[in-house]
PDB file of C-alpha atoms in Angstrom:
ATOM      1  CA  UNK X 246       0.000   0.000   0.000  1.00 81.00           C
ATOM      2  CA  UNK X 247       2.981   2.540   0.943  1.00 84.00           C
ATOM      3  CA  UNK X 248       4.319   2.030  -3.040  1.00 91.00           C
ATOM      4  CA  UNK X 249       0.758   2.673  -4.177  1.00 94.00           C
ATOM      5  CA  UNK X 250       0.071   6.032  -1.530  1.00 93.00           C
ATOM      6  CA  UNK X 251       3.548   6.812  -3.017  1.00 94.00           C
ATOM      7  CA  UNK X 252       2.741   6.908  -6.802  1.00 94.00           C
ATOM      8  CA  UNK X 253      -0.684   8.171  -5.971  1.00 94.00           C
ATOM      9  CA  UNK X 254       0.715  11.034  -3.930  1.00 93.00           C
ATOM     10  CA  UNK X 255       2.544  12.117  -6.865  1.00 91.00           C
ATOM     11  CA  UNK X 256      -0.403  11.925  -9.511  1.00 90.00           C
ATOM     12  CA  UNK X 257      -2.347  14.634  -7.352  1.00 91.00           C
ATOM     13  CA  UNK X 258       0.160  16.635  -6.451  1.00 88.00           C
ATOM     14  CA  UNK X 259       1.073  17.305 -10.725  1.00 84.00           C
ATOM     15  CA  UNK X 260      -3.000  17.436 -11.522  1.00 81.00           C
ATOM     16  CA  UNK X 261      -3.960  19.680  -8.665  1.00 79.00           C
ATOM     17  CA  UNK X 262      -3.458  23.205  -8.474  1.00 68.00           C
ATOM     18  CA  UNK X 263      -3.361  23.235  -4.583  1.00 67.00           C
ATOM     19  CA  UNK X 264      -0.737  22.338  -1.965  1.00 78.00           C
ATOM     20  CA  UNK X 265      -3.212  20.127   0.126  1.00 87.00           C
ATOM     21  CA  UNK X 266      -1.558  17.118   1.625  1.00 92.00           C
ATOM     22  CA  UNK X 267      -3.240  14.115   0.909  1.00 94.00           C
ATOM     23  CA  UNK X 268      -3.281  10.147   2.095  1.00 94.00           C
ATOM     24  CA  UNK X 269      -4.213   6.881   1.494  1.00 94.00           C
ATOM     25  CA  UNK X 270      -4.337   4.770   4.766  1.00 92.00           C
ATOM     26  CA  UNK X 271      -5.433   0.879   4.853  1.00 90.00           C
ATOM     27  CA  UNK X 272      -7.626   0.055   7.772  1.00 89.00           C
ATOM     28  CA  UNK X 273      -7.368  -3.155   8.331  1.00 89.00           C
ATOM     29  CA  UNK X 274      -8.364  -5.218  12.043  1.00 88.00           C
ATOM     30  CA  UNK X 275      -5.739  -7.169  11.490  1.00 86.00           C
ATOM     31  CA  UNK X 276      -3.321  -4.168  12.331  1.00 85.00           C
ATOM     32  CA  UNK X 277      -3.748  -4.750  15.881  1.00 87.00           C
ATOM     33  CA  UNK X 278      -4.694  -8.472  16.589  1.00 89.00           C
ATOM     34  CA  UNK X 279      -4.007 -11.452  15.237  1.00 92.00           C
ATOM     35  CA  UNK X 280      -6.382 -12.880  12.660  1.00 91.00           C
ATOM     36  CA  UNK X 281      -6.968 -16.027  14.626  1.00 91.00           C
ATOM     37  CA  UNK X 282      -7.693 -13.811  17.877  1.00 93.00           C
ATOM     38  CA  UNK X 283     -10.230 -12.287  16.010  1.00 91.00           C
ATOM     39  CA  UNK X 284     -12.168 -14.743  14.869  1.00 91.00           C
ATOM     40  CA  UNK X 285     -12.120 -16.737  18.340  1.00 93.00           C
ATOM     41  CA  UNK X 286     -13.616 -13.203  19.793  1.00 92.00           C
ATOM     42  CA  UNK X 287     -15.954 -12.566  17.243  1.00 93.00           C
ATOM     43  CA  UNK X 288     -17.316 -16.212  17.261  1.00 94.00           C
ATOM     44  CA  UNK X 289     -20.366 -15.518  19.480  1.00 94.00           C
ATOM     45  CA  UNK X 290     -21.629 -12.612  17.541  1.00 94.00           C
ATOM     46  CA  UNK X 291     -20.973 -14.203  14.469  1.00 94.00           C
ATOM     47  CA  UNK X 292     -23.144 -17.006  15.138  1.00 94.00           C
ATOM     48  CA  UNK X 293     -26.380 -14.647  15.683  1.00 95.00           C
ATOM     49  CA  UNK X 294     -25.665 -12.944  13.157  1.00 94.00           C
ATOM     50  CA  UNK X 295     -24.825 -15.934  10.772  1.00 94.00           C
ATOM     51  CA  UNK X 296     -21.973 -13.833   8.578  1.00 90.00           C
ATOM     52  CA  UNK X 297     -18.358 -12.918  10.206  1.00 90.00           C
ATOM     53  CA  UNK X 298     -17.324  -9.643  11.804  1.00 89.00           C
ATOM     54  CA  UNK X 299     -13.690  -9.653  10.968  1.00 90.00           C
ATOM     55  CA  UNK X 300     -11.805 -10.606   7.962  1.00 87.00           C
ATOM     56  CA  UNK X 301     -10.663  -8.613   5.039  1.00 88.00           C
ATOM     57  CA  UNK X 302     -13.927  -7.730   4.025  1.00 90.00           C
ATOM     58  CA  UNK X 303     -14.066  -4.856   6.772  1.00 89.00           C
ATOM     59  CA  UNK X 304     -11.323  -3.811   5.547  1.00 90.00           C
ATOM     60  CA  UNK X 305     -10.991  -0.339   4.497  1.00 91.00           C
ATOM     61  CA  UNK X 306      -8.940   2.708   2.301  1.00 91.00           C
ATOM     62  CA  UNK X 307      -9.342   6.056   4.185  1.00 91.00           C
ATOM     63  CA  UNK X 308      -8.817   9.076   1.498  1.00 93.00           C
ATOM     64  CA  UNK X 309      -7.566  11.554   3.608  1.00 94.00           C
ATOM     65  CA  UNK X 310      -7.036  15.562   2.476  1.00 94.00           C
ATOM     66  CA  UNK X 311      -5.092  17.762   5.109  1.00 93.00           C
ATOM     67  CA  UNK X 312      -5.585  14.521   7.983  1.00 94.00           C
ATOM     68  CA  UNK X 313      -9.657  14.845   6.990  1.00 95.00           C
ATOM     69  CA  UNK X 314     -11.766  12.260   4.894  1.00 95.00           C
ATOM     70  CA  UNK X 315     -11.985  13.798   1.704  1.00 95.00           C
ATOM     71  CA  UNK X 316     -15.843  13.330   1.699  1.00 93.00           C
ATOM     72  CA  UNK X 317     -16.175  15.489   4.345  1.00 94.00           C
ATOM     73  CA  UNK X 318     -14.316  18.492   3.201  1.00 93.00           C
ATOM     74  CA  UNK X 319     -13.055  18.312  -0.373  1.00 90.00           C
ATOM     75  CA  UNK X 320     -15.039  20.888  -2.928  1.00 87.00           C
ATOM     76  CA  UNK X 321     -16.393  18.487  -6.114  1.00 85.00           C
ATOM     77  CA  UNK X 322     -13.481  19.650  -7.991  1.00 81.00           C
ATOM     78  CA  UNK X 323     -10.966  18.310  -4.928  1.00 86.00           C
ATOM     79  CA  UNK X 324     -12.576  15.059  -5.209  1.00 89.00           C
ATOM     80  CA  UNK X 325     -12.564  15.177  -8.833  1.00 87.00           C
ATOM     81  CA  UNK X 326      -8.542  15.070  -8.365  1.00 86.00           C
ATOM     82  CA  UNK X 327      -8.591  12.652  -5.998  1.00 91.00           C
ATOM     83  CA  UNK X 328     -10.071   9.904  -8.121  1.00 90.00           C
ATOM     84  CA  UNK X 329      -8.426  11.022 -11.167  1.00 89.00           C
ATOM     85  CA  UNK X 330      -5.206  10.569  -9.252  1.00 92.00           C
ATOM     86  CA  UNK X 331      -6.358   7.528  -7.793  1.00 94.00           C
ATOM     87  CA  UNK X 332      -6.803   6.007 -11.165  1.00 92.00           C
ATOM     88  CA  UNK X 333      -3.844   7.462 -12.799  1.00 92.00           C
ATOM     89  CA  UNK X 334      -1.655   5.615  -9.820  1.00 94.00           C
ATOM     90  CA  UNK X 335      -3.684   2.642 -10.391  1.00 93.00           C
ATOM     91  CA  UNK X 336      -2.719   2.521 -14.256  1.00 92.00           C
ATOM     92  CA  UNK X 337       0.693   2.947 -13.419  1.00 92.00           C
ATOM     93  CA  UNK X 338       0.617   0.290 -10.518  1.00 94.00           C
ATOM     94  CA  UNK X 339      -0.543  -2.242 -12.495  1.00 93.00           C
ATOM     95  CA  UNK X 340       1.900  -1.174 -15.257  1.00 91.00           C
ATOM     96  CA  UNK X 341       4.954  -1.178 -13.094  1.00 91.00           C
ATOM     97  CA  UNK X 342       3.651  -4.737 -11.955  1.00 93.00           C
ATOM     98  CA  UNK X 343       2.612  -6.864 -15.018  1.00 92.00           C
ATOM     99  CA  UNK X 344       5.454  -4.849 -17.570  1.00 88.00           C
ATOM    100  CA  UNK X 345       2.858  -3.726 -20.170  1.00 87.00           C
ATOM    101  CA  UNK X 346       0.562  -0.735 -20.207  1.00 87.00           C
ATOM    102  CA  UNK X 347      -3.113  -1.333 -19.803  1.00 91.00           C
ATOM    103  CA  UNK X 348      -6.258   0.580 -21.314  1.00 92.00           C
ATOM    104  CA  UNK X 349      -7.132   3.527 -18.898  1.00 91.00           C
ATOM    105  CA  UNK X 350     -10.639   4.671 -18.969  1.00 91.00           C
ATOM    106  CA  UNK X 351     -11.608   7.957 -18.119  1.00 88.00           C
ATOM    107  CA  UNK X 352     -15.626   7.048 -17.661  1.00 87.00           C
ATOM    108  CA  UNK X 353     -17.415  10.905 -17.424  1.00 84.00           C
ATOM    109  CA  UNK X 354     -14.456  12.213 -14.943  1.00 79.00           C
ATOM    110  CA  UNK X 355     -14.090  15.628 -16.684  1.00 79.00           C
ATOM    111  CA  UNK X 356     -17.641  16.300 -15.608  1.00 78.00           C
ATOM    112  CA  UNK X 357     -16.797  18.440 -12.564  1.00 74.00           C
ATOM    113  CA  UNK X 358     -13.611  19.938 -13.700  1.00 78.00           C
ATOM    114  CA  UNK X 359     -12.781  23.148 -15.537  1.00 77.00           C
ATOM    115  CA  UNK X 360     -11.567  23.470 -19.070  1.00 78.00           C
ATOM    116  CA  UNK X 361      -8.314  24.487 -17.856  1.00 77.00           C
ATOM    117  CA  UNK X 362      -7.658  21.070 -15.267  1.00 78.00           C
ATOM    118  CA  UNK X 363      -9.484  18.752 -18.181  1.00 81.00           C
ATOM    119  CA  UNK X 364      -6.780  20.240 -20.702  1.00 81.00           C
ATOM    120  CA  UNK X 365      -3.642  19.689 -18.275  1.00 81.00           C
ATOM    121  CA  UNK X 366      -5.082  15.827 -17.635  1.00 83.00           C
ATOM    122  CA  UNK X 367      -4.808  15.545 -21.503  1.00 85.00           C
ATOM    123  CA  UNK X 368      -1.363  17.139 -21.747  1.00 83.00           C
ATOM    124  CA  UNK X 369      -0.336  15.093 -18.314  1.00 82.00           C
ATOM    125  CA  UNK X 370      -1.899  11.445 -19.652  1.00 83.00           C
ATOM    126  CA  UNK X 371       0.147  12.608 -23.515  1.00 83.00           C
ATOM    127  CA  UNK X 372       3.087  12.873 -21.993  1.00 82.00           C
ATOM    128  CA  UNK X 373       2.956   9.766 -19.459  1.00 80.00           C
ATOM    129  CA  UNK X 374       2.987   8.107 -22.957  1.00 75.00           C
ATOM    130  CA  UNK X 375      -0.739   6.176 -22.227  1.00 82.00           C
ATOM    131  CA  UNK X 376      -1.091   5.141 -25.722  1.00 81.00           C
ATOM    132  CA  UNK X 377      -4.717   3.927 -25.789  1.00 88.00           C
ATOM    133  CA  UNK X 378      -7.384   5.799 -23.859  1.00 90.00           C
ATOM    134  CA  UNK X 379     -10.817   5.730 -23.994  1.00 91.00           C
ATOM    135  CA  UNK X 380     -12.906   9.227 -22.452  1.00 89.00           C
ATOM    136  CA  UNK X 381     -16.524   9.175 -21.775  1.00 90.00           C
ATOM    137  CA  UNK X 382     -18.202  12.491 -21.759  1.00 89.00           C
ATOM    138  CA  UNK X 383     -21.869  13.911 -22.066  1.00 88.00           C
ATOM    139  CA  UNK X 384     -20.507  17.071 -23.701  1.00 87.00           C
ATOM    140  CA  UNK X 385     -18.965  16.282 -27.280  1.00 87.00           C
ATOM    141  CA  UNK X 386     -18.040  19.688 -28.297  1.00 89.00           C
ATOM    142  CA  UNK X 387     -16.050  20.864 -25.284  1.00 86.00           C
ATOM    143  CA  UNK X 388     -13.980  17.326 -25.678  1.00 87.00           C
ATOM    144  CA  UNK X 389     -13.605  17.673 -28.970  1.00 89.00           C
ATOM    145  CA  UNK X 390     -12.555  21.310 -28.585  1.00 88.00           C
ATOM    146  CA  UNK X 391     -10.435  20.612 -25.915  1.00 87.00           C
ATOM    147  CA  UNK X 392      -8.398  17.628 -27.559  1.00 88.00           C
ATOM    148  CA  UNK X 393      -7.933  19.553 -30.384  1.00 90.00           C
ATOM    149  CA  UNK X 394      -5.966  22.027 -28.477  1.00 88.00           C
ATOM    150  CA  UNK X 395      -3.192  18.995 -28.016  1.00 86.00           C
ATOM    151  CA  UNK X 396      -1.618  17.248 -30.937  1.00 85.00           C
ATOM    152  CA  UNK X 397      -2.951  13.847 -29.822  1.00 86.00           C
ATOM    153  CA  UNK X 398      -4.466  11.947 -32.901  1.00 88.00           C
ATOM    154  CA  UNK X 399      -8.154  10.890 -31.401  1.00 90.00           C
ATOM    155  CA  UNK X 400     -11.380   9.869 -32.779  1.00 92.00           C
ATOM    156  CA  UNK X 401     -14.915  10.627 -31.574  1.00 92.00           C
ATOM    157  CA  UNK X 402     -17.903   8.041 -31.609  1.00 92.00           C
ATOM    158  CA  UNK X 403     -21.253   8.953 -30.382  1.00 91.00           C
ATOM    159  CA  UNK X 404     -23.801   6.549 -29.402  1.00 90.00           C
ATOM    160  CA  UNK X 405     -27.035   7.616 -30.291  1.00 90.00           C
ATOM    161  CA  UNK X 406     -30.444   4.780 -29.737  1.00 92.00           C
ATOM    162  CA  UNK X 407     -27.956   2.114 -28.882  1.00 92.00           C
ATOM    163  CA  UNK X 408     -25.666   2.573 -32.218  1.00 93.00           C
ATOM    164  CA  UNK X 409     -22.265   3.526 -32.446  1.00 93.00           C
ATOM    165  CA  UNK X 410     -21.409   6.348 -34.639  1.00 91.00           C
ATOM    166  CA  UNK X 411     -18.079   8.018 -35.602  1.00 89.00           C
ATOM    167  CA  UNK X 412     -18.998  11.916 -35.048  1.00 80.00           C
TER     168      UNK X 412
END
């Protein structure tokens, strides 16, 4: 988790225009007991309750901004930045760990951000050298407008009644 806070650190602080501190922390039970201690004390409740209370399945990534959950106080456009960095440090996790790049998707993440933060993703994913990316977006025009502004070779498709169209 500490190479992955590390790369993800990084990401936001290149994509955001602030100087907040961020952090990823891993909550996990087993940070303080043993897993075989918690299931022996957990064993009664479990049994009324007929499903476990401990295991990795309550465990948990806090998203922290300035020692805060990021929920609680980051604008939309904060939080924006935290995902986007959050994927961008997953892309380059998983590339750093299988030796090939995968496809990133960008699924309708410039929705909250302004022309000027969408552009310097572009620009930022361009010269990470991502060759294949795929962008969803509900505005066309201001993607198309703003890709055309970088020298990256794209295509648009539209999907209009279930069919794919190149726009």
């Amino acid at each position: 988790m500490n190479d992955f806070a590390a790369i993800f650190k990084d990401y936001y602080s290149k994509i955001s225009d602030n100087n907040e501190e961020v952090d990823l922390i891993f909550n996990s039970q087993l940070n303080n007991k043993k897993f075989n201690v918690l299931l022996k004390e957990s064993l009664p409740k479990d049994r009324n309750t007929n499903y476990t209370q401990c295991g990795i399945h309550k465990d948990d990534v806090l998203l922290k901004m300035n020692n805060h959950l990021i929920k609680k106080i980051g604008s939309q456009g904060q939080q924006k930045s935290f995902l986007i960095a959050l994927k961008l440090a997953q892309f380059e996790f998983i590339k750093n760990n299988i030796g090939y790049a995968p496809i990133l998707l960008l699924d309708d993440i410039f929705d909250k951000l302004d022309d000027n933060r969408v552009l310097k993703l572009v620009e930022f994913v361009k010269n990470k050298n991502i060759h294949q990316v795929f962008i969803t977006d509900t505005h066309e025009l201001r993607c198309k407008q703003i890709l055309d502004k970088t020298d990256i070779e794209f295509s648009i498709y539209t999907i209009n009644n279930g069919q794919i169209e190149n726009a």
